[in-house]
Amino acid sequence: METRNLIGGHWCLAQDNRTFPVHDAATGEVLAQVPDCDVADARDAIDAASAALDGWRSRHAPEREAILRSIAARLRERKREFAQIITAENGKPLDESAGEVEYSADYFDSAADEAIRLGTEVIRSRRADRSLRAIPEPIGVVAAITPWNFPLAMIARKTAPALAVGCTQVVKPAESTPLTALAFARLLIEIDLPPGVVNIITGAPDAIGSTWLSDGRVRKLSFTGSTAVGRHLMRSAADQVVRLSLELGGHAPFVVFADADVSAAIAGALTGKFRVSGQTCVCPNRFIVEAPVYDEFVAGLASLASELRVGCGRDEGVRIGPLIDDRAIERVRSQITDAVAKGASIVTGGKSVAVAGCLDRFFAPTILANATREMLCFQEETFGPVAPVARFTGEAEAIEFANATPFGLAGYVYSRDEERIERMVRSMNCGIVGTNTGIISDAYAPFGGRGWSGFGREGGRWGLEEYTSWKYVCSAVTT
Ligand code: ADP
């Protein structure tokens, strides 16, 4: 397992040799010590990315395409090994980790497709005395700060388009899941990515983030994480006018109309809600179900949820792994206590589950009936395996309910009426809508939010746009 950082093609420790421990998410066992980098290391990473920039940006697009394809292929070959590292430090079940590796490889394939499509565009002018064109240029050195819930995919989403356009990059993964990032760094060396094109360091978030944002050579930051940290980074980005993509918290509504296929809605709710134990920003957070099918939906979802096996992600058949830390468990408990005090009832779950030889971080999949918008779980992102279900009547109420939040990442709607589905798609104030499905992520599509969920898109050609600075050239035509 790689535990050192990658700067300028070299494996490094922190300059002052400090380290911090990485723990197994289920057992708490120390898996490794990784460098606890600070300001000087963060600056070294920018130096390396700056030195590599001219060489990388001047490569022909097909060369960059080939490198992106080989990263995708190598990730697929090494799926099992990456999945084991993800499961160890994040805790999610092994098959979900394997799915994450595939999904990450897709980002590199998608960026490879786009790398060769991106090119100079000729613009039609009404004036005959000029010719116009727009040249896509890489923004320059870019930074990525990533969260722990998808330790590989969140890097893939940012690295793939950056490389496709010709940017060089500095990356800081989350403190709880740096080993996946360092294994990815090792893969980049194996496929002969030129030194300095991607630099990955682990350590103090504030010191690294503020060094990157204040340096002036870093021209963009792509961040995925909490809205609170996103706001802080946005303020810090102002001085050097650093371009941003922010993928922040979500609070997704999951709307089920009485005319829906209720069993399909239950199945979609189950897969959407309980992935990564409910710790994804697109997990349905507010279930809003029309009165005539409310009881059927609640009973069906509770019955399936109660059968999901809770345990260590390495064990066969486990669907719900540990939550990431004690804070996460506390948040889940306090949302349930608040909901019950305000009239919700626990249909299944509602308590921790003891797993032999493991930490007290496991929580039973929980269904709360009679949820209302006064409850915390309808106001704040849960990031845990809790599904509160509220009632509504009629489309107007559904829309109003779904949009009653400043967040706007994902939303879901179930109905058999296609016209209604289209009306809902148009009315829902969010960046991503799933219709009659609970799983929406796809590396070829523009993933991203609105409002407090942030801005910028990741995936497909939209992902490349975030790393592109268009140069418009206006030339006189002399005849
Ligand atoms: P969560 O609450 O889900 O852990 P965070 O927003 O705290 O989400 O973390 C997401 C990423 O942001 C992690 O890589 C973390 O280290 C980083 N981070 C946290 N605080 C800061 C900060 N002040 N500056 C830069 N990065 C930060």
Coordinates of C-alpha atoms and ligand atoms in Angstrom, one line a residue:
M1 CA 0.0 0.0 0.0
E2 CA 1.3 3.4 -0.9
T3 CA 1.5 5.8 2.0
R4 CA 3.7 8.6 0.6
N5 CA 2.6 11.7 -1.3
L6 CA 3.3 12.3 -5.0
I7 CA 4.9 15.7 -5.9
G8 CA 6.6 16.2 -9.3
G9 CA 6.8 12.5 -9.9
H10 CA 8.6 11.8 -6.6
W11 CA 7.3 10.0 -3.5
C12 CA 7.6 12.3 -0.6
L13 CA 7.0 12.6 3.1
A14 CA 5.9 15.9 4.7
Q15 CA 8.8 18.3 5.0
D16 CA 8.7 18.2 8.8
N17 CA 8.1 14.4 8.7
R18 CA 4.8 14.6 10.5
T19 CA 2.2 12.0 9.8
F20 CA -1.4 11.3 10.8
P21 CA -3.1 7.9 11.1
V22 CA -5.7 6.4 8.8
H23 CA -8.2 4.1 10.4
D24 CA -10.2 1.1 9.2
A25 CA -13.7 2.6 9.1
A26 CA -15.3 -0.6 10.7
T27 CA -12.8 -1.7 13.3
G28 CA -10.8 1.5 14.0
E29 CA -7.5 -0.4 13.5
V30 CA -4.7 1.9 12.3
L31 CA -4.2 1.0 8.6
A32 CA -1.3 3.4 7.9
Q33 CA 0.4 6.7 8.7
V34 CA 0.4 9.3 5.9
P35 CA 2.1 12.6 5.5
D36 CA 0.6 15.5 7.4
C37 CA 1.5 18.1 4.9
D38 CA 1.4 21.8 5.5
V39 CA 2.1 25.1 3.8
A40 CA 5.6 24.3 2.4
D41 CA 4.4 21.0 0.9
A42 CA 1.4 22.6 -0.6
R43 CA 3.6 25.2 -2.2
D44 CA 5.9 22.4 -3.6
A45 CA 2.9 20.8 -5.2
I46 CA 2.1 24.0 -7.0
D47 CA 5.7 24.4 -8.1
A48 CA 5.6 20.9 -9.6
A49 CA 2.2 21.5 -11.3
S50 CA 3.4 24.8 -12.7
A51 CA 6.7 23.3 -14.0
A52 CA 4.7 20.6 -15.8
L53 CA 2.1 22.9 -17.3
D54 CA 3.7 23.9 -20.6
G55 CA 4.7 20.4 -21.5
W56 CA 1.2 19.0 -20.7
R57 CA -0.9 21.6 -22.4
S58 CA 1.1 21.4 -25.6
R59 CA 0.6 17.7 -26.0
H60 CA -1.6 16.8 -28.9
A61 CA -5.1 15.9 -27.8
P62 CA -4.9 12.3 -29.0
E63 CA -1.9 11.8 -26.7
R64 CA -3.9 13.0 -23.7
E65 CA -6.8 10.9 -24.9
A66 CA -4.5 7.8 -24.9
I67 CA -3.3 8.5 -21.4
L68 CA -6.9 8.9 -20.1
R69 CA -7.9 5.6 -21.7
S70 CA -5.0 3.8 -20.1
I71 CA -6.0 5.2 -16.7
A72 CA -9.5 3.9 -17.2
A73 CA -8.2 0.5 -18.4
R74 CA -5.8 0.2 -15.5
L75 CA -8.5 1.1 -12.9
R76 CA -10.7 -1.6 -14.3
E77 CA -7.9 -4.2 -14.2
R78 CA -7.2 -3.3 -10.6
K79 CA -10.8 -3.0 -9.5
R80 CA -10.6 -5.5 -6.7
E81 CA -7.5 -4.0 -5.2
F82 CA -9.0 -0.5 -5.2
A83 CA -12.3 -1.8 -3.9
Q84 CA -10.5 -3.3 -0.9
I85 CA -8.8 -0.1 -0.1
I86 CA -12.0 2.0 -0.4
T87 CA -13.9 -0.5 1.8
A88 CA -11.1 -0.5 4.4
E89 CA -11.0 3.3 4.9
N90 CA -14.5 4.3 4.0
G91 CA -16.5 1.3 5.2
K92 CA -18.9 0.8 2.3
P93 CA -19.7 -2.8 1.2
L94 CA -17.1 -4.3 -1.2
D95 CA -19.5 -4.5 -4.2
E96 CA -20.3 -0.8 -3.8
S97 CA -16.6 0.0 -3.8
A98 CA -16.1 -2.1 -6.9
G99 CA -19.0 -0.1 -8.5
E100 CA -17.2 3.1 -7.5
V101 CA -14.0 1.9 -9.3
E102 CA -16.1 1.3 -12.5
Y103 CA -17.8 4.6 -12.2
S104 CA -14.4 6.3 -11.8
A105 CA -13.0 4.5 -14.9
D106 CA -16.1 5.9 -16.8
Y107 CA -15.0 9.4 -16.0
F108 CA -11.6 8.8 -17.6
D109 CA -13.3 7.2 -20.7
S110 CA -15.8 10.1 -20.9
A111 CA -13.0 12.7 -20.7
A112 CA -11.0 10.8 -23.3
D113 CA -14.0 11.0 -25.7
E114 CA -14.3 14.7 -25.1
A115 CA -10.5 15.4 -25.2
I116 CA -10.4 14.9 -28.9
R117 CA -13.7 16.7 -29.6
L118 CA -12.7 19.9 -27.9
G119 CA -11.2 22.2 -30.4
T120 CA -11.3 25.7 -32.0
E121 CA -14.7 26.8 -33.0
V122 CA -15.4 29.1 -35.9
I123 CA -18.0 31.8 -35.1
R124 CA -20.3 33.3 -37.7
S125 CA -20.4 37.1 -37.7
R126 CA -22.8 39.4 -39.5
R127 CA -19.9 41.5 -40.6
A128 CA -17.9 40.5 -43.7
D129 CA -14.8 42.4 -42.6
R130 CA -13.9 40.0 -39.8
S131 CA -13.5 36.4 -39.0
L132 CA -14.1 35.1 -35.5
R133 CA -13.0 32.0 -33.7
A134 CA -12.8 30.7 -30.1
I135 CA -9.9 28.6 -29.0
P136 CA -10.3 26.4 -25.9
E137 CA -7.3 26.8 -23.6
P138 CA -6.6 25.1 -20.3
I139 CA -7.1 27.3 -17.3
G140 CA -3.7 26.4 -16.0
V141 CA -2.8 24.8 -12.6
V142 CA -6.0 23.6 -10.9
A143 CA -6.7 22.3 -7.4
A144 CA -9.0 19.6 -6.2
I145 CA -10.2 19.0 -2.6
T146 CA -12.3 15.9 -2.2
P147 CA -14.5 14.2 0.4
W148 CA -14.4 10.7 1.9
N149 CA -17.7 9.3 0.7
F150 CA -16.4 8.4 -2.8
P151 CA -12.6 8.4 -2.2
L152 CA -11.8 7.5 -5.8
A153 CA -14.7 8.8 -7.9
M154 CA -14.5 12.3 -6.5
I155 CA -10.9 12.5 -7.6
A156 CA -11.7 10.9 -11.0
R157 CA -14.4 13.5 -11.7
K158 CA -11.9 16.3 -11.2
T159 CA -8.7 14.8 -12.6
A160 CA -10.1 13.3 -15.8
P161 CA -11.5 16.6 -17.3
A162 CA -8.5 18.6 -16.0
L163 CA -6.1 16.3 -17.8
A164 CA -8.3 16.2 -20.9
V165 CA -8.2 19.9 -21.3
G166 CA -4.5 20.3 -20.6
C167 CA -4.4 21.5 -17.0
T168 CA -2.0 20.2 -14.4
Q169 CA -3.4 19.5 -10.9
V170 CA -2.8 19.5 -7.2
V171 CA -5.1 17.3 -5.2
K172 CA -5.9 16.9 -1.5
P173 CA -8.1 14.0 -0.5
A174 CA -10.1 13.8 2.8
E175 CA -8.2 12.9 6.0
S176 CA -10.2 9.8 6.6
T177 CA -9.7 8.3 3.1
P178 CA -6.3 9.3 1.7
L179 CA -5.1 5.7 0.9
T180 CA -7.3 5.3 -2.1
A181 CA -5.9 8.6 -3.4
L182 CA -2.3 7.5 -2.9
A183 CA -3.1 4.2 -4.6
F184 CA -4.4 6.2 -7.5
A185 CA -1.2 8.3 -7.5
R186 CA 0.8 5.0 -7.8
L187 CA -1.4 4.0 -10.8
L188 CA -0.6 7.4 -12.5
I189 CA 3.2 6.6 -12.1
E190 CA 2.7 3.2 -13.5
I191 CA 1.0 4.5 -16.7
D192 CA 3.9 7.0 -17.1
L193 CA 1.9 10.2 -16.6
P194 CA 4.6 12.9 -16.9
P195 CA 6.0 14.2 -13.5
G196 CA 4.1 17.0 -12.0
V197 CA 0.9 16.7 -14.1
V198 CA -1.0 15.4 -11.0
N199 CA 0.3 15.9 -7.5
I200 CA -1.4 14.4 -4.5
I201 CA -0.8 15.5 -1.0
T202 CA -2.4 14.6 2.4
G203 CA -2.6 16.7 5.5
A204 CA -3.9 19.9 7.1
P205 CA -7.0 21.0 5.1
D206 CA -7.0 24.7 6.1
A207 CA -3.2 25.2 5.5
I208 CA -3.2 23.4 2.2
G209 CA -6.5 25.0 1.0
S210 CA -5.4 28.5 1.9
T211 CA -1.9 28.1 0.4
W212 CA -3.4 27.0 -2.9
L213 CA -6.1 29.7 -3.0
S214 CA -3.7 32.6 -2.1
D215 CA -0.8 31.6 -4.4
G216 CA -2.0 33.2 -7.6
R217 CA -0.7 30.4 -9.8
V218 CA -3.7 28.1 -9.0
R219 CA -6.4 29.3 -11.4
K220 CA -9.2 27.0 -10.3
L221 CA -10.5 25.0 -7.4
S222 CA -12.9 22.2 -7.7
F223 CA -14.3 21.2 -4.3
T224 CA -16.8 18.6 -3.2
G225 CA -17.8 18.6 0.4
S226 CA -20.0 20.5 2.9
T227 CA -21.7 23.7 2.2
A228 CA -20.0 25.3 5.3
V229 CA -16.5 24.6 3.9
G230 CA -17.6 25.5 0.4
R231 CA -18.6 29.0 1.6
H232 CA -15.3 29.4 3.4
L233 CA -13.4 28.4 0.2
M234 CA -15.5 30.7 -1.9
R235 CA -14.5 33.7 0.3
S236 CA -10.8 32.6 0.2
A237 CA -10.9 32.3 -3.6
A238 CA -11.9 36.0 -4.0
D239 CA -8.5 37.6 -3.5
Q240 CA -6.8 35.8 -6.4
V241 CA -10.1 35.6 -8.3
V242 CA -9.8 31.8 -8.5
R243 CA -12.5 30.1 -10.6
L244 CA -14.6 27.6 -8.7
S245 CA -16.7 24.5 -9.1
L246 CA -18.5 23.7 -5.8
E247 CA -20.4 20.5 -5.3
L248 CA -21.9 20.9 -1.8
G249 CA -24.6 19.4 0.3
G250 CA -27.9 18.1 -0.9
H251 CA -31.4 17.6 0.5
A252 CA -33.1 15.6 -2.2
P253 CA -36.8 15.2 -2.3
F254 CA -38.2 11.8 -3.4
V255 CA -41.8 12.3 -4.6
V256 CA -44.1 9.4 -5.1
F257 CA -47.5 10.1 -6.7
A258 CA -50.5 7.8 -6.1
D259 CA -50.4 6.8 -9.8
A260 CA -46.8 5.5 -9.5
D261 CA -45.7 1.9 -9.6
V262 CA -45.3 1.7 -5.9
S263 CA -43.1 -1.4 -5.8
A264 CA -40.7 0.3 -8.2
A265 CA -40.7 3.4 -6.0
I266 CA -39.9 1.3 -3.0
A267 CA -37.1 -0.5 -4.8
G268 CA -35.7 2.9 -6.0
A269 CA -36.0 4.4 -2.6
L270 CA -34.1 1.5 -1.0
T271 CA -31.2 1.6 -3.4
G272 CA -31.0 5.4 -3.6
K273 CA -31.3 6.0 0.2
F274 CA -29.1 3.3 1.6
R275 CA -26.0 3.5 -0.7
V276 CA -22.9 4.3 1.4
S277 CA -25.2 4.0 4.4
G278 CA -27.1 7.1 3.2
Q279 CA -23.9 9.1 3.0
T280 CA -24.0 10.6 -0.5
C281 CA -25.1 14.1 -1.4
V282 CA -27.7 12.7 -3.9
C283 CA -29.3 10.3 -1.4
P284 CA -33.0 11.0 -1.1
N285 CA -33.4 12.9 2.1
R286 CA -37.1 13.8 2.2
F287 CA -39.6 11.2 1.1
I288 CA -42.9 12.8 0.1
V289 CA -45.6 10.4 -0.7
E290 CA -49.2 11.0 -1.9
A291 CA -51.8 10.0 0.7
P292 CA -53.6 7.1 -1.1
V293 CA -50.3 5.1 -1.4
Y294 CA -48.6 6.4 1.8
D295 CA -49.2 3.3 4.0
E296 CA -48.3 0.9 1.2
F297 CA -45.0 2.8 0.5
V298 CA -44.0 3.1 4.2
A299 CA -44.8 -0.6 5.0
G300 CA -43.0 -1.9 1.9
L301 CA -39.9 0.3 2.4
A302 CA -39.7 -0.6 6.1
S303 CA -40.0 -4.3 5.3
L304 CA -37.2 -4.3 2.8
A305 CA -35.0 -1.9 4.9
S306 CA -35.3 -4.1 7.9
E307 CA -33.8 -7.0 5.9
L308 CA -30.7 -5.1 4.9
R309 CA -27.7 -6.6 6.6
V310 CA -25.7 -4.2 8.7
G311 CA -22.0 -5.1 9.2
C312 CA -18.4 -4.8 8.1
G313 CA -18.2 -3.9 4.4
R314 CA -15.8 -6.8 3.8
D315 CA -18.4 -9.4 4.9
E316 CA -20.5 -11.2 2.3
G317 CA -24.1 -9.9 2.0
V318 CA -23.6 -6.7 4.0
R319 CA -25.5 -3.7 2.6
I320 CA -25.0 -1.2 5.4
G321 CA -21.5 -0.4 6.6
P322 CA -20.4 1.9 9.4
L323 CA -21.0 5.6 9.4
I324 CA -17.8 7.6 8.8
D325 CA -17.3 9.0 12.4
D326 CA -18.9 9.6 15.8
R327 CA -20.3 12.9 14.7
A328 CA -22.3 11.2 12.0
I329 CA -23.8 8.8 14.5
E330 CA -24.7 11.7 16.8
R331 CA -26.4 13.6 13.9
V332 CA -28.5 10.6 13.0
R333 CA -29.5 10.1 16.6
S334 CA -30.4 13.7 17.2
Q335 CA -32.5 13.9 14.0
I336 CA -34.5 10.8 15.1
T337 CA -35.0 12.1 18.7
D338 CA -36.2 15.5 17.3
A339 CA -38.5 13.8 14.8
V340 CA -40.1 11.5 17.4
A341 CA -40.5 14.5 19.8
K342 CA -42.4 16.2 17.0
G343 CA -44.7 13.3 16.3
A344 CA -42.9 10.9 13.9
S345 CA -43.0 7.2 14.6
I346 CA -40.1 4.8 14.1
V347 CA -41.4 2.0 11.8
T348 CA -38.1 0.1 11.7
G349 CA -34.6 0.8 13.0
G350 CA -34.0 3.8 15.1
K351 CA -31.0 2.4 16.9
S352 CA -27.3 1.4 16.7
V353 CA -26.3 -2.1 15.8
A354 CA -23.5 -3.8 17.6
V355 CA -21.1 -5.6 15.2
A356 CA -18.6 -8.0 16.7
G357 CA -15.0 -6.7 16.7
C358 CA -16.1 -3.3 15.3
L359 CA -16.6 0.3 16.5
D360 CA -19.9 1.6 17.7
R361 CA -20.6 3.3 14.3
F362 CA -23.3 1.1 12.8
F363 CA -26.8 2.3 12.6
A364 CA -29.9 0.3 11.6
P365 CA -31.7 1.4 8.4
T366 CA -34.5 3.6 9.8
I367 CA -37.9 4.5 8.4
L368 CA -39.8 7.4 10.1
A369 CA -43.5 7.7 9.4
N370 CA -45.6 10.8 9.8
A371 CA -42.6 13.1 9.1
T372 CA -43.4 16.8 8.7
R373 CA -41.3 19.8 7.6
E374 CA -41.0 21.1 11.1
M375 CA -38.6 18.3 11.8
L376 CA -34.8 18.6 11.6
C377 CA -34.6 15.7 9.2
F378 CA -36.7 17.8 6.7
Q379 CA -34.5 20.8 7.1
E380 CA -31.0 19.5 7.3
E381 CA -29.1 16.9 5.3
T382 CA -29.0 13.6 7.2
F383 CA -26.0 11.8 5.7
G384 CA -27.1 8.6 7.3
P385 CA -29.5 5.6 6.9
V386 CA -32.7 7.4 7.9
A387 CA -35.7 7.8 5.6
P388 CA -38.4 10.2 6.9
V389 CA -41.7 9.9 5.0
A390 CA -44.2 12.7 4.8
R391 CA -47.7 12.8 3.1
F392 CA -49.0 15.2 0.5
T393 CA -52.0 15.6 -1.7
G394 CA -51.9 16.9 -5.3
E395 CA -49.2 18.0 -7.6
A396 CA -49.1 21.7 -6.4
E397 CA -48.4 20.6 -2.9
A398 CA -45.7 18.1 -4.1
I399 CA -43.9 20.9 -6.0
E400 CA -44.1 23.3 -3.1
F401 CA -42.9 20.6 -0.7
A402 CA -40.0 19.4 -2.9
N403 CA -38.7 23.0 -3.5
A404 CA -39.0 24.1 0.2
T405 CA -35.2 24.1 0.7
P406 CA -32.3 26.3 -0.3
F407 CA -30.4 23.2 -1.5
G408 CA -30.8 22.0 -5.1
L409 CA -28.7 19.0 -6.0
A410 CA -30.9 16.0 -6.8
G411 CA -34.6 15.3 -6.9
Y412 CA -36.7 12.1 -7.7
V413 CA -40.2 11.6 -8.9
Y414 CA -42.3 8.5 -9.4
S415 CA -45.5 8.5 -11.5
R416 CA -46.9 6.6 -14.5
D417 CA -48.3 9.8 -16.0
E418 CA -45.7 11.0 -18.5
E419 CA -47.1 14.5 -18.7
R420 CA -47.0 14.9 -15.0
I421 CA -43.4 13.6 -14.9
E422 CA -42.4 16.3 -17.5
R423 CA -44.2 19.0 -15.4
M424 CA -42.4 17.9 -12.3
V425 CA -39.0 17.8 -14.1
R426 CA -39.6 21.4 -15.1
S427 CA -40.8 22.5 -11.7
M428 CA -38.2 20.9 -9.5
N429 CA -35.5 23.4 -8.5
C430 CA -32.5 21.2 -8.6
G431 CA -29.6 20.3 -10.9
I432 CA -30.4 16.6 -11.4
V433 CA -33.8 14.8 -11.6
G434 CA -34.4 11.0 -11.5
T435 CA -37.7 10.0 -13.0
N436 CA -38.9 6.5 -11.9
T437 CA -35.4 5.7 -10.8
G438 CA -33.4 6.0 -7.5
I439 CA -29.9 5.9 -9.1
I440 CA -28.9 8.8 -11.3
S441 CA -25.1 9.1 -11.3
D442 CA -23.5 8.7 -14.7
A443 CA -20.0 9.9 -15.8
Y444 CA -21.3 11.0 -19.2
A445 CA -23.9 13.4 -17.8
P446 CA -23.6 16.9 -16.2
F447 CA -23.6 16.3 -12.4
G448 CA -24.1 19.4 -10.2
G449 CA -26.4 21.6 -8.2
R450 CA -28.0 24.9 -7.6
G451 CA -28.4 27.2 -4.7
W452 CA -26.7 26.0 -1.5
S453 CA -25.7 22.8 -3.4
G454 CA -23.2 24.8 -5.4
F455 CA -22.4 25.3 -9.0
G456 CA -20.3 23.8 -11.8
R457 CA -20.8 20.5 -13.6
E458 CA -18.8 17.3 -13.6
G459 CA -19.0 14.7 -16.3
G460 CA -19.1 14.6 -20.1
R461 CA -18.3 17.7 -22.1
W462 CA -19.7 19.9 -19.3
G463 CA -16.9 18.6 -17.1
L464 CA -14.3 19.8 -19.5
E465 CA -15.9 23.2 -19.8
E466 CA -15.1 23.8 -16.2
Y467 CA -11.3 23.6 -16.9
T468 CA -11.4 25.6 -20.2
S469 CA -10.7 29.2 -20.7
W470 CA -12.0 30.3 -24.2
K471 CA -9.9 32.7 -26.1
Y472 CA -11.9 34.6 -28.6
V473 CA -9.9 35.8 -31.6
C474 CA -11.3 38.5 -33.9
S475 CA -9.4 38.9 -37.2
A476 CA -9.7 41.5 -39.8
V477 CA -10.6 40.1 -43.3
T478 CA -9.0 42.1 -46.1
T479 CA -10.2 41.5 -49.6
Ligands
ADP1 P1 -17.5 16.4 5.6 O1 -18.2 17.3 6.7 O2 -18.4 15.6 4.8 O3 -16.2 15.7 6.1 P2 -15.9 18.6 4.6 O4 -16.5 19.7 3.8 O5 -15.5 18.9 6.0 O6 -17.0 17.5 4.5 O7 -14.7 18.0 3.9 C1 -14.5 17.8 2.5 C2 -13.1 18.1 2.1 O8 -12.8 19.4 2.5 C3 -12.1 17.2 2.9 O9 -11.0 16.9 2.0 C4 -11.6 18.2 4.0 O10 -10.3 17.9 4.4 C5 -11.6 19.5 3.2 N1 -11.7 20.7 4.1 C6 -12.3 20.8 5.3 N2 -12.1 22.0 5.8 C7 -11.3 22.7 4.9 C8 -10.8 24.0 4.9 N3 -11.0 24.9 5.9 N4 -10.0 24.3 3.8 C9 -9.8 23.5 2.8 N5 -10.3 22.2 2.8 C10 -11.1 21.8 3.8

